[in-house]
Amino acid sequence: MLDQDMKNKIAAGNGFIAALDQSGGSTPKALKGYGIEEGAWSNDEEMFGLIHDMRSRIITSPCFTGEKVIGAILFERTMDGEAGGKPVPQALIERGVVPFIKIDKGLEDEANGVQMMKPMPELDALLKRAKSLGVFGTKERSVINLANREGIAAIVKQQFEVGAQVLAAGLMPMLEPEINIKSPERAEADQILLEELLKGLDALPEGQQVMLKLSLPAKAGLFDPLVDHPKVLRVVALSGGFSRAEACVELAKNRGIIASFSRALLNDLRHQMSEDEFNGSLGQAIDEIHAASTNKAA
């Protein structure tokens, strides 16, 4: 069973979801953005230790609370770690932030204009562990590069199949069929994705809901039918390579959609900052993203 308080917070909370889930492949890039160069670690353990320190610093910052950040998506190692001397999911819950876990294991090579998720043979064990740690939901990413209906239909089918496995484990799935914002066929891909997602939602058993994490559409308001769908708990948006300013402008044009930004949230933070500088910079980013999530352009 889903935790009802967490479900209510995600359904109606006035805020956004932080994405703190860069995984192995993207960690060096995330550390470089944080001001730590590649020579600063000698193995993967040290590298993951450094990124965990960064995430702990974010999670324990005075401005990172459920007042504006209603949820946070974690990388598996972050979920298993500690922040402020407590297991990370518990530390988040105590701050009023609902924990999610990234479950996908990366992308297959492109075929039919899309990149499907790689197989996840250990998913059931991960879901069980996440549930035992108090995690509310999951996130699973695949990527759409071209407006190929066959490819997009396959991605949506896979997203809903994994989502069913997550629901069966008593967790809330966040389906993330990301459209590459640099795609030459972005607007067409948006439209096909909308149609395929509506088919998938209509086929969901009565009483079930999922969340959707989507690229901001080329045409503002296109995803309104998803926002309004009774089988969608919440629609969230990724920043997808937009700067924070650009992402916030685009987000504010789309009613009912809140942010789930990663780079656009973290890109001004530096390892070398004093605590005051760090908390000030993070607080400003949180304020800007919160405003775009909650105050919509007319």
mmCIF file of C-alpha atoms in Angstrom:
data_model
loop_
_atom_site.group_PDB
_atom_site.id
_atom_site.type_symbol
_atom_site.label_atom_id
_atom_site.label_comp_id
_atom_site.label_asym_id
_atom_site.label_seq_id
_atom_site.Cartn_x
_atom_site.Cartn_y
_atom_site.Cartn_z
ATOM 1 C CA MET A 1 0.000 0.000 0.000
ATOM 2 C CA LEU A 2 1.127 3.531 -0.760
ATOM 3 C CA ASP A 3 1.624 5.916 2.164
ATOM 4 C CA GLN A 4 -1.462 8.153 1.990
ATOM 5 C CA ASP A 5 0.208 11.278 3.444
ATOM 6 C CA MET A 6 3.024 11.056 0.891
ATOM 7 C CA LYS A 7 0.515 10.434 -1.896
ATOM 8 C CA ASN A 8 -1.487 13.522 -0.882
ATOM 9 C CA LYS A 9 1.686 15.620 -0.734
ATOM 10 C CA ILE A 10 2.731 14.589 -4.254
ATOM 11 C CA ALA A 11 -0.793 14.946 -5.681
ATOM 12 C CA ALA A 12 -1.500 18.405 -4.294
ATOM 13 C CA GLY A 13 1.760 19.731 -2.806
ATOM 14 C CA ASN A 14 2.723 23.278 -3.726
ATOM 15 C CA GLY A 15 6.301 22.682 -4.805
ATOM 16 C CA PHE A 16 8.570 20.612 -7.043
ATOM 17 C CA ILE A 17 10.612 17.398 -7.081
ATOM 18 C CA ALA A 18 14.412 17.600 -6.949
ATOM 19 C CA ALA A 19 16.293 15.102 -9.145
ATOM 20 C CA LEU A 20 19.432 14.000 -7.264
ATOM 21 C CA ASP A 21 19.861 10.801 -9.243
ATOM 22 C CA GLN A 22 22.843 11.134 -11.595
ATOM 23 C CA SER A 23 24.227 7.589 -11.870
ATOM 24 C CA GLY A 24 27.656 6.091 -12.607
ATOM 25 C CA GLY A 25 28.016 7.324 -16.176
ATOM 26 C CA SER A 26 27.047 10.934 -15.467
ATOM 27 C CA THR A 27 28.758 11.266 -12.067
ATOM 28 C CA PRO A 28 32.137 12.638 -13.312
ATOM 29 C CA LYS A 29 30.261 15.333 -15.258
ATOM 30 C CA ALA A 30 28.150 16.188 -12.197
ATOM 31 C CA LEU A 31 31.276 16.393 -10.019
ATOM 32 C CA LYS A 32 33.040 18.608 -12.571
ATOM 33 C CA GLY A 33 30.048 20.953 -12.532
ATOM 34 C CA TYR A 34 30.371 20.992 -8.734
ATOM 35 C CA GLY A 35 34.017 22.078 -9.028
ATOM 36 C CA ILE A 36 35.724 18.698 -8.461
ATOM 37 C CA GLU A 37 38.026 17.704 -11.337
ATOM 38 C CA GLU A 38 38.426 14.135 -12.559
ATOM 39 C CA GLY A 39 41.836 13.573 -10.890
ATOM 40 C CA ALA A 40 40.343 14.071 -7.415
ATOM 41 C CA TRP A 41 39.434 10.387 -6.980
ATOM 42 C CA SER A 42 41.327 7.183 -7.680
ATOM 43 C CA ASN A 43 38.447 4.674 -7.949
ATOM 44 C CA ASP A 44 34.663 4.422 -8.226
ATOM 45 C CA GLU A 45 34.188 4.170 -4.460
ATOM 46 C CA GLU A 46 35.926 7.519 -3.920
ATOM 47 C CA MET A 47 34.011 9.071 -6.826
ATOM 48 C CA PHE A 48 30.659 7.920 -5.403
ATOM 49 C CA GLY A 49 31.782 9.117 -1.957
ATOM 50 C CA LEU A 50 32.338 12.629 -3.339
ATOM 51 C CA ILE A 51 28.956 12.764 -5.091
ATOM 52 C CA HIS A 52 27.290 11.421 -1.931
ATOM 53 C CA ASP A 53 28.909 14.224 0.087
ATOM 54 C CA MET A 54 27.443 16.726 -2.387
ATOM 55 C CA ARG A 55 23.972 15.216 -2.117
ATOM 56 C CA SER A 56 24.151 15.063 1.691
ATOM 57 C CA ARG A 57 25.100 18.734 1.712
ATOM 58 C CA ILE A 58 22.028 19.510 -0.404
ATOM 59 C CA ILE A 59 19.636 17.305 1.590
ATOM 60 C CA THR A 60 20.762 18.747 4.957
ATOM 61 C CA SER A 61 20.745 22.379 3.771
ATOM 62 C CA PRO A 62 18.264 24.526 5.759
ATOM 63 C CA CYS A 63 16.455 25.531 2.527
ATOM 64 C CA PHE A 64 15.889 21.928 1.370
ATOM 65 C CA THR A 65 12.556 21.241 3.058
ATOM 66 C CA GLY A 66 9.049 20.126 2.134
ATOM 67 C CA GLU A 67 7.884 23.727 2.093
ATOM 68 C CA LYS A 68 9.101 24.069 -1.517
ATOM 69 C CA VAL A 69 10.731 20.714 -2.362
ATOM 70 C CA ILE A 70 7.934 18.138 -2.082
ATOM 71 C CA GLY A 71 9.962 15.182 -3.367
ATOM 72 C CA ALA A 72 13.480 14.044 -4.256
ATOM 73 C CA ILE A 73 14.628 11.334 -6.688
ATOM 74 C CA LEU A 74 17.633 9.383 -5.428
ATOM 75 C CA PHE A 75 20.295 7.234 -7.053
ATOM 76 C CA GLU A 76 20.370 3.721 -5.534
ATOM 77 C CA ARG A 77 23.644 4.357 -3.663
ATOM 78 C CA THR A 78 22.240 7.602 -2.243
ATOM 79 C CA MET A 79 19.165 5.743 -0.981
ATOM 80 C CA ASP A 80 21.440 3.244 0.779
ATOM 81 C CA GLY A 81 23.617 5.985 2.311
ATOM 82 C CA GLU A 82 23.214 8.416 5.192
ATOM 83 C CA ALA A 83 22.714 12.168 5.481
ATOM 84 C CA GLY A 84 23.131 13.914 8.809
ATOM 85 C CA GLY A 85 23.653 10.537 10.504
ATOM 86 C CA LYS A 86 20.340 9.084 9.279
ATOM 87 C CA PRO A 87 19.379 6.840 6.333
ATOM 88 C CA VAL A 88 18.757 9.239 3.419
ATOM 89 C CA PRO A 89 15.055 8.358 2.884
ATOM 90 C CA GLN A 90 14.394 8.921 6.612
ATOM 91 C CA ALA A 91 16.325 12.218 6.567
ATOM 92 C CA LEU A 92 14.153 13.388 3.662
ATOM 93 C CA ILE A 93 10.876 12.248 5.237
ATOM 94 C CA GLU A 94 11.718 14.152 8.442
ATOM 95 C CA ARG A 95 12.120 17.296 6.302
ATOM 96 C CA GLY A 96 8.743 16.750 4.635
ATOM 97 C CA VAL A 97 10.333 15.597 1.350
ATOM 98 C CA VAL A 98 8.922 12.460 -0.316
ATOM 99 C CA PRO A 99 11.683 10.026 -1.461
ATOM 100 C CA PHE A 100 11.791 8.380 -4.908
ATOM 101 C CA ILE A 101 14.423 6.032 -6.370
ATOM 102 C CA LYS A 102 15.799 5.889 -9.930
ATOM 103 C CA ILE A 103 15.434 2.251 -11.039
ATOM 104 C CA ASP A 104 16.553 2.156 -14.682
ATOM 105 C CA LYS A 105 19.998 0.759 -15.527
ATOM 106 C CA GLY A 106 20.733 2.945 -18.521
ATOM 107 C CA LEU A 107 19.733 2.955 -22.179
ATOM 108 C CA GLU A 108 19.963 0.569 -25.100
ATOM 109 C CA ASP A 109 21.452 1.755 -28.410
ATOM 110 C CA GLU A 110 19.076 3.775 -30.571
ATOM 111 C CA ALA A 111 16.611 1.863 -32.761
ATOM 112 C CA ASN A 112 13.504 3.302 -34.480
ATOM 113 C CA GLY A 113 14.535 6.746 -33.267
ATOM 114 C CA VAL A 114 14.376 5.808 -29.567
ATOM 115 C CA GLN A 115 16.521 4.368 -26.785
ATOM 116 C CA MET A 116 14.732 1.777 -24.673
ATOM 117 C CA MET A 117 15.669 0.918 -21.088
ATOM 118 C CA LYS A 118 18.186 -1.868 -20.548
ATOM 119 C CA PRO A 119 16.861 -5.019 -18.799
ATOM 120 C CA MET A 120 16.489 -4.803 -14.994
ATOM 121 C CA PRO A 121 16.810 -8.401 -13.736
ATOM 122 C CA GLU A 122 17.236 -7.320 -10.101
ATOM 123 C CA LEU A 123 14.307 -4.893 -10.063
ATOM 124 C CA ASP A 124 12.068 -6.847 -7.658
ATOM 125 C CA ALA A 125 14.836 -6.985 -5.036
ATOM 126 C CA LEU A 126 15.527 -3.256 -5.429
ATOM 127 C CA LEU A 127 11.816 -2.403 -5.081
ATOM 128 C CA LYS A 128 11.565 -4.501 -1.930
ATOM 129 C CA ARG A 129 14.597 -2.769 -0.399
ATOM 130 C CA ALA A 130 13.306 0.680 -1.374
ATOM 131 C CA LYS A 131 9.915 -0.056 0.175
ATOM 132 C CA SER A 132 11.566 -1.215 3.420
ATOM 133 C CA LEU A 133 13.503 2.089 3.603
ATOM 134 C CA GLY A 134 10.320 4.159 3.345
ATOM 135 C CA VAL A 135 10.680 5.168 -0.314
ATOM 136 C CA PHE A 136 7.369 6.212 -1.926
ATOM 137 C CA GLY A 137 8.030 5.896 -5.647
ATOM 138 C CA THR A 138 10.375 5.155 -8.520
ATOM 139 C CA LYS A 139 11.589 6.795 -11.715
ATOM 140 C CA GLU A 140 12.524 5.098 -14.998
ATOM 141 C CA ARG A 141 13.979 6.932 -18.010
ATOM 142 C CA SER A 142 14.063 6.162 -21.712
ATOM 143 C CA VAL A 143 14.755 8.604 -24.571
ATOM 144 C CA ILE A 144 12.933 9.589 -27.763
ATOM 145 C CA ASN A 145 15.103 11.205 -30.454
ATOM 146 C CA LEU A 146 12.774 11.121 -33.479
ATOM 147 C CA ALA A 147 9.044 11.186 -34.204
ATOM 148 C CA ASN A 148 8.891 7.472 -35.052
ATOM 149 C CA ARG A 149 5.504 6.093 -33.974
ATOM 150 C CA GLU A 150 6.681 2.490 -33.797
ATOM 151 C CA GLY A 151 9.625 3.462 -31.591
ATOM 152 C CA ILE A 152 7.565 5.746 -29.341
ATOM 153 C CA ALA A 153 4.822 3.106 -28.952
ATOM 154 C CA ALA A 154 7.483 0.567 -27.923
ATOM 155 C CA ILE A 155 8.949 2.949 -25.353
ATOM 156 C CA VAL A 156 5.540 3.710 -23.838
ATOM 157 C CA LYS A 157 4.682 -0.008 -23.705
ATOM 158 C CA GLN A 158 7.947 -0.757 -21.870
ATOM 159 C CA GLN A 159 7.387 2.173 -19.473
ATOM 160 C CA PHE A 160 3.921 0.899 -18.519
ATOM 161 C CA GLU A 161 5.154 -2.710 -18.165
ATOM 162 C CA VAL A 162 7.858 -1.654 -15.694
ATOM 163 C CA GLY A 163 5.308 0.652 -14.039
ATOM 164 C CA ALA A 164 3.024 -2.347 -13.434
ATOM 165 C CA GLN A 165 5.906 -4.162 -11.695
ATOM 166 C CA VAL A 166 6.467 -1.095 -9.482
ATOM 167 C CA LEU A 167 2.759 -0.810 -8.608
ATOM 168 C CA ALA A 168 2.703 -4.509 -7.700
ATOM 169 C CA ALA A 169 5.521 -3.818 -5.214
ATOM 170 C CA GLY A 170 3.436 -1.116 -3.502
ATOM 171 C CA LEU A 171 5.342 1.867 -4.922
ATOM 172 C CA MET A 172 4.353 4.765 -7.207
ATOM 173 C CA PRO A 173 5.946 4.627 -10.682
ATOM 174 C CA MET A 174 7.131 7.818 -12.376
ATOM 175 C CA LEU A 175 7.307 7.033 -16.103
ATOM 176 C CA GLU A 176 9.927 9.119 -17.924
ATOM 177 C CA PRO A 177 9.851 8.815 -21.731
ATOM 178 C CA GLU A 178 12.112 11.846 -22.299
ATOM 179 C CA ILE A 179 11.967 13.627 -25.660
ATOM 180 C CA ASN A 180 15.342 15.016 -26.689
ATOM 181 C CA ILE A 181 14.737 18.797 -26.775
ATOM 182 C CA LYS A 182 17.337 19.064 -29.574
ATOM 183 C CA SER A 183 15.352 16.670 -31.777
ATOM 184 C CA PRO A 184 14.576 18.109 -35.242
ATOM 185 C CA GLU A 185 11.141 16.428 -34.872
ATOM 186 C CA ARG A 186 10.407 17.535 -31.321
ATOM 187 C CA ALA A 187 6.885 18.912 -31.855
ATOM 188 C CA GLU A 188 5.806 15.830 -33.844
ATOM 189 C CA ALA A 189 7.328 13.527 -31.218
ATOM 190 C CA ASP A 190 5.421 15.412 -28.468
ATOM 191 C CA GLN A 191 2.127 14.762 -30.276
ATOM 192 C CA ILE A 192 2.790 11.040 -30.863
ATOM 193 C CA LEU A 193 3.913 10.602 -27.248
ATOM 194 C CA LEU A 194 0.741 12.289 -25.983
ATOM 195 C CA GLU A 195 -1.417 9.909 -28.049
ATOM 196 C CA GLU A 196 0.484 6.791 -26.953
ATOM 197 C CA LEU A 197 0.481 7.808 -23.269
ATOM 198 C CA LEU A 198 -3.289 8.394 -23.355
ATOM 199 C CA LYS A 199 -3.762 4.870 -24.767
ATOM 200 C CA GLY A 200 -1.568 3.440 -22.006
ATOM 201 C CA LEU A 201 -3.394 5.372 -19.296
ATOM 202 C CA ASP A 202 -6.803 4.322 -20.573
ATOM 203 C CA ALA A 203 -5.664 0.670 -20.429
ATOM 204 C CA LEU A 204 -4.553 0.925 -16.771
ATOM 205 C CA PRO A 205 -6.773 -1.047 -14.364
ATOM 206 C CA GLU A 206 -9.396 0.995 -12.535
ATOM 207 C CA GLY A 207 -8.056 2.598 -9.356
ATOM 208 C CA GLN A 208 -4.401 2.576 -10.482
ATOM 209 C CA GLN A 209 -2.393 5.750 -11.043
ATOM 210 C CA VAL A 210 1.073 6.591 -12.333
ATOM 211 C CA MET A 211 3.188 9.744 -12.446
ATOM 212 C CA LEU A 212 4.690 11.129 -15.646
ATOM 213 C CA LYS A 213 8.045 12.901 -16.018
ATOM 214 C CA LEU A 214 8.167 14.560 -19.434
ATOM 215 C CA SER A 215 10.233 16.992 -21.473
ATOM 216 C CA LEU A 216 8.548 20.387 -21.652
ATOM 217 C CA PRO A 217 6.471 20.373 -24.873
ATOM 218 C CA ALA A 218 7.348 22.567 -27.849
ATOM 219 C CA LYS A 219 3.705 23.770 -27.787
ATOM 220 C CA ALA A 220 2.652 25.066 -24.363
ATOM 221 C CA GLY A 221 -0.394 23.319 -22.917
ATOM 222 C CA LEU A 222 -0.092 20.258 -25.161
ATOM 223 C CA PHE A 223 0.033 17.925 -22.159
ATOM 224 C CA ASP A 224 -3.095 19.348 -20.473
ATOM 225 C CA PRO A 225 -5.003 16.062 -21.162
ATOM 226 C CA LEU A 226 -2.331 14.206 -19.140
ATOM 227 C CA VAL A 227 -2.497 16.732 -16.287
ATOM 228 C CA ASP A 228 -6.277 16.247 -16.162
ATOM 229 C CA HIS A 229 -6.283 12.435 -16.546
ATOM 230 C CA PRO A 230 -7.740 10.631 -13.494
ATOM 231 C CA LYS A 231 -5.064 7.919 -13.733
ATOM 232 C CA VAL A 232 -2.201 10.441 -13.448
ATOM 233 C CA LEU A 233 -1.172 11.395 -9.908
ATOM 234 C CA ARG A 234 1.090 14.253 -11.100
ATOM 235 C CA VAL A 235 2.928 15.411 -14.211
ATOM 236 C CA VAL A 236 6.470 16.669 -13.645
ATOM 237 C CA ALA A 237 8.950 18.121 -16.136
ATOM 238 C CA LEU A 238 12.660 17.587 -16.654
ATOM 239 C CA SER A 239 14.925 20.473 -17.640
ATOM 240 C CA GLY A 240 16.483 18.398 -20.452
ATOM 241 C CA GLY A 241 19.441 20.659 -21.227
ATOM 242 C CA PHE A 242 17.633 23.995 -20.888
ATOM 243 C CA SER A 243 19.332 26.489 -18.580
ATOM 244 C CA ARG A 244 17.433 27.118 -15.349
ATOM 245 C CA ALA A 245 16.110 30.448 -16.666
ATOM 246 C CA GLU A 246 14.899 28.852 -19.939
ATOM 247 C CA ALA A 247 13.419 25.830 -18.176
ATOM 248 C CA CYS A 248 11.530 28.023 -15.708
ATOM 249 C CA VAL A 249 10.076 30.184 -18.509
ATOM 250 C CA GLU A 250 8.884 27.077 -20.405
ATOM 251 C CA LEU A 251 7.572 25.404 -17.235
ATOM 252 C CA ALA A 252 5.519 28.460 -16.243
ATOM 253 C CA LYS A 253 3.640 28.212 -19.585
ATOM 254 C CA ASN A 254 2.287 24.738 -18.733
ATOM 255 C CA ARG A 255 -0.466 24.599 -16.128
ATOM 256 C CA GLY A 256 -0.521 21.768 -13.630
ATOM 257 C CA ILE A 257 3.059 20.655 -14.397
ATOM 258 C CA ILE A 258 5.741 21.017 -11.726
ATOM 259 C CA ALA A 259 9.519 20.773 -12.075
ATOM 260 C CA SER A 260 11.685 17.746 -11.518
ATOM 261 C CA PHE A 261 14.985 19.395 -12.425
ATOM 262 C CA SER A 262 18.503 18.063 -11.928
ATOM 263 C CA ARG A 263 21.149 20.200 -13.682
ATOM 264 C CA ALA A 264 18.931 23.282 -13.626
ATOM 265 C CA LEU A 265 18.697 22.921 -9.834
ATOM 266 C CA LEU A 266 22.351 22.149 -9.089
ATOM 267 C CA ASN A 267 24.427 23.940 -11.707
ATOM 268 C CA ASP A 268 25.419 26.963 -9.569
ATOM 269 C CA LEU A 269 26.608 24.898 -6.596
ATOM 270 C CA ARG A 270 30.356 24.521 -5.991
ATOM 271 C CA HIS A 271 32.339 22.327 -3.640
ATOM 272 C CA GLN A 272 34.503 25.337 -2.665
ATOM 273 C CA MET A 273 31.578 27.468 -1.416
ATOM 274 C CA SER A 274 31.239 28.331 2.267
ATOM 275 C CA GLU A 275 28.091 26.983 3.949
ATOM 276 C CA ASP A 276 26.435 30.412 3.674
ATOM 277 C CA GLU A 277 27.291 30.726 -0.032
ATOM 278 C CA PHE A 278 26.153 27.170 -0.739
ATOM 279 C CA ASN A 279 22.853 27.544 1.118
ATOM 280 C CA GLY A 280 22.240 30.960 -0.497
ATOM 281 C CA SER A 281 22.853 29.638 -4.011
ATOM 282 C CA LEU A 282 20.738 26.512 -3.458
ATOM 283 C CA GLY A 283 17.978 28.604 -1.858
ATOM 284 C CA GLN A 284 17.847 30.935 -4.847
ATOM 285 C CA ALA A 285 17.594 28.007 -7.289
ATOM 286 C CA ILE A 286 14.836 26.435 -5.170
ATOM 287 C CA ASP A 287 12.915 29.742 -5.081
ATOM 288 C CA GLU A 288 13.107 30.194 -8.880
ATOM 289 C CA ILE A 289 12.047 26.615 -9.675
ATOM 290 C CA HIS A 290 9.296 26.704 -7.038
ATOM 291 C CA ALA A 291 7.916 29.935 -8.552
ATOM 292 C CA ALA A 292 7.792 28.422 -12.070
ATOM 293 C CA SER A 293 6.106 25.289 -10.695
ATOM 294 C CA THR A 294 3.431 27.158 -8.775
ATOM 295 C CA ASN A 295 2.876 30.542 -10.468
ATOM 296 C CA LYS A 296 1.778 29.910 -14.031
ATOM 297 C CA ALA A 297 1.938 32.444 -16.874
ATOM 298 C CA ALA A 298 -1.472 33.636 -18.015
#
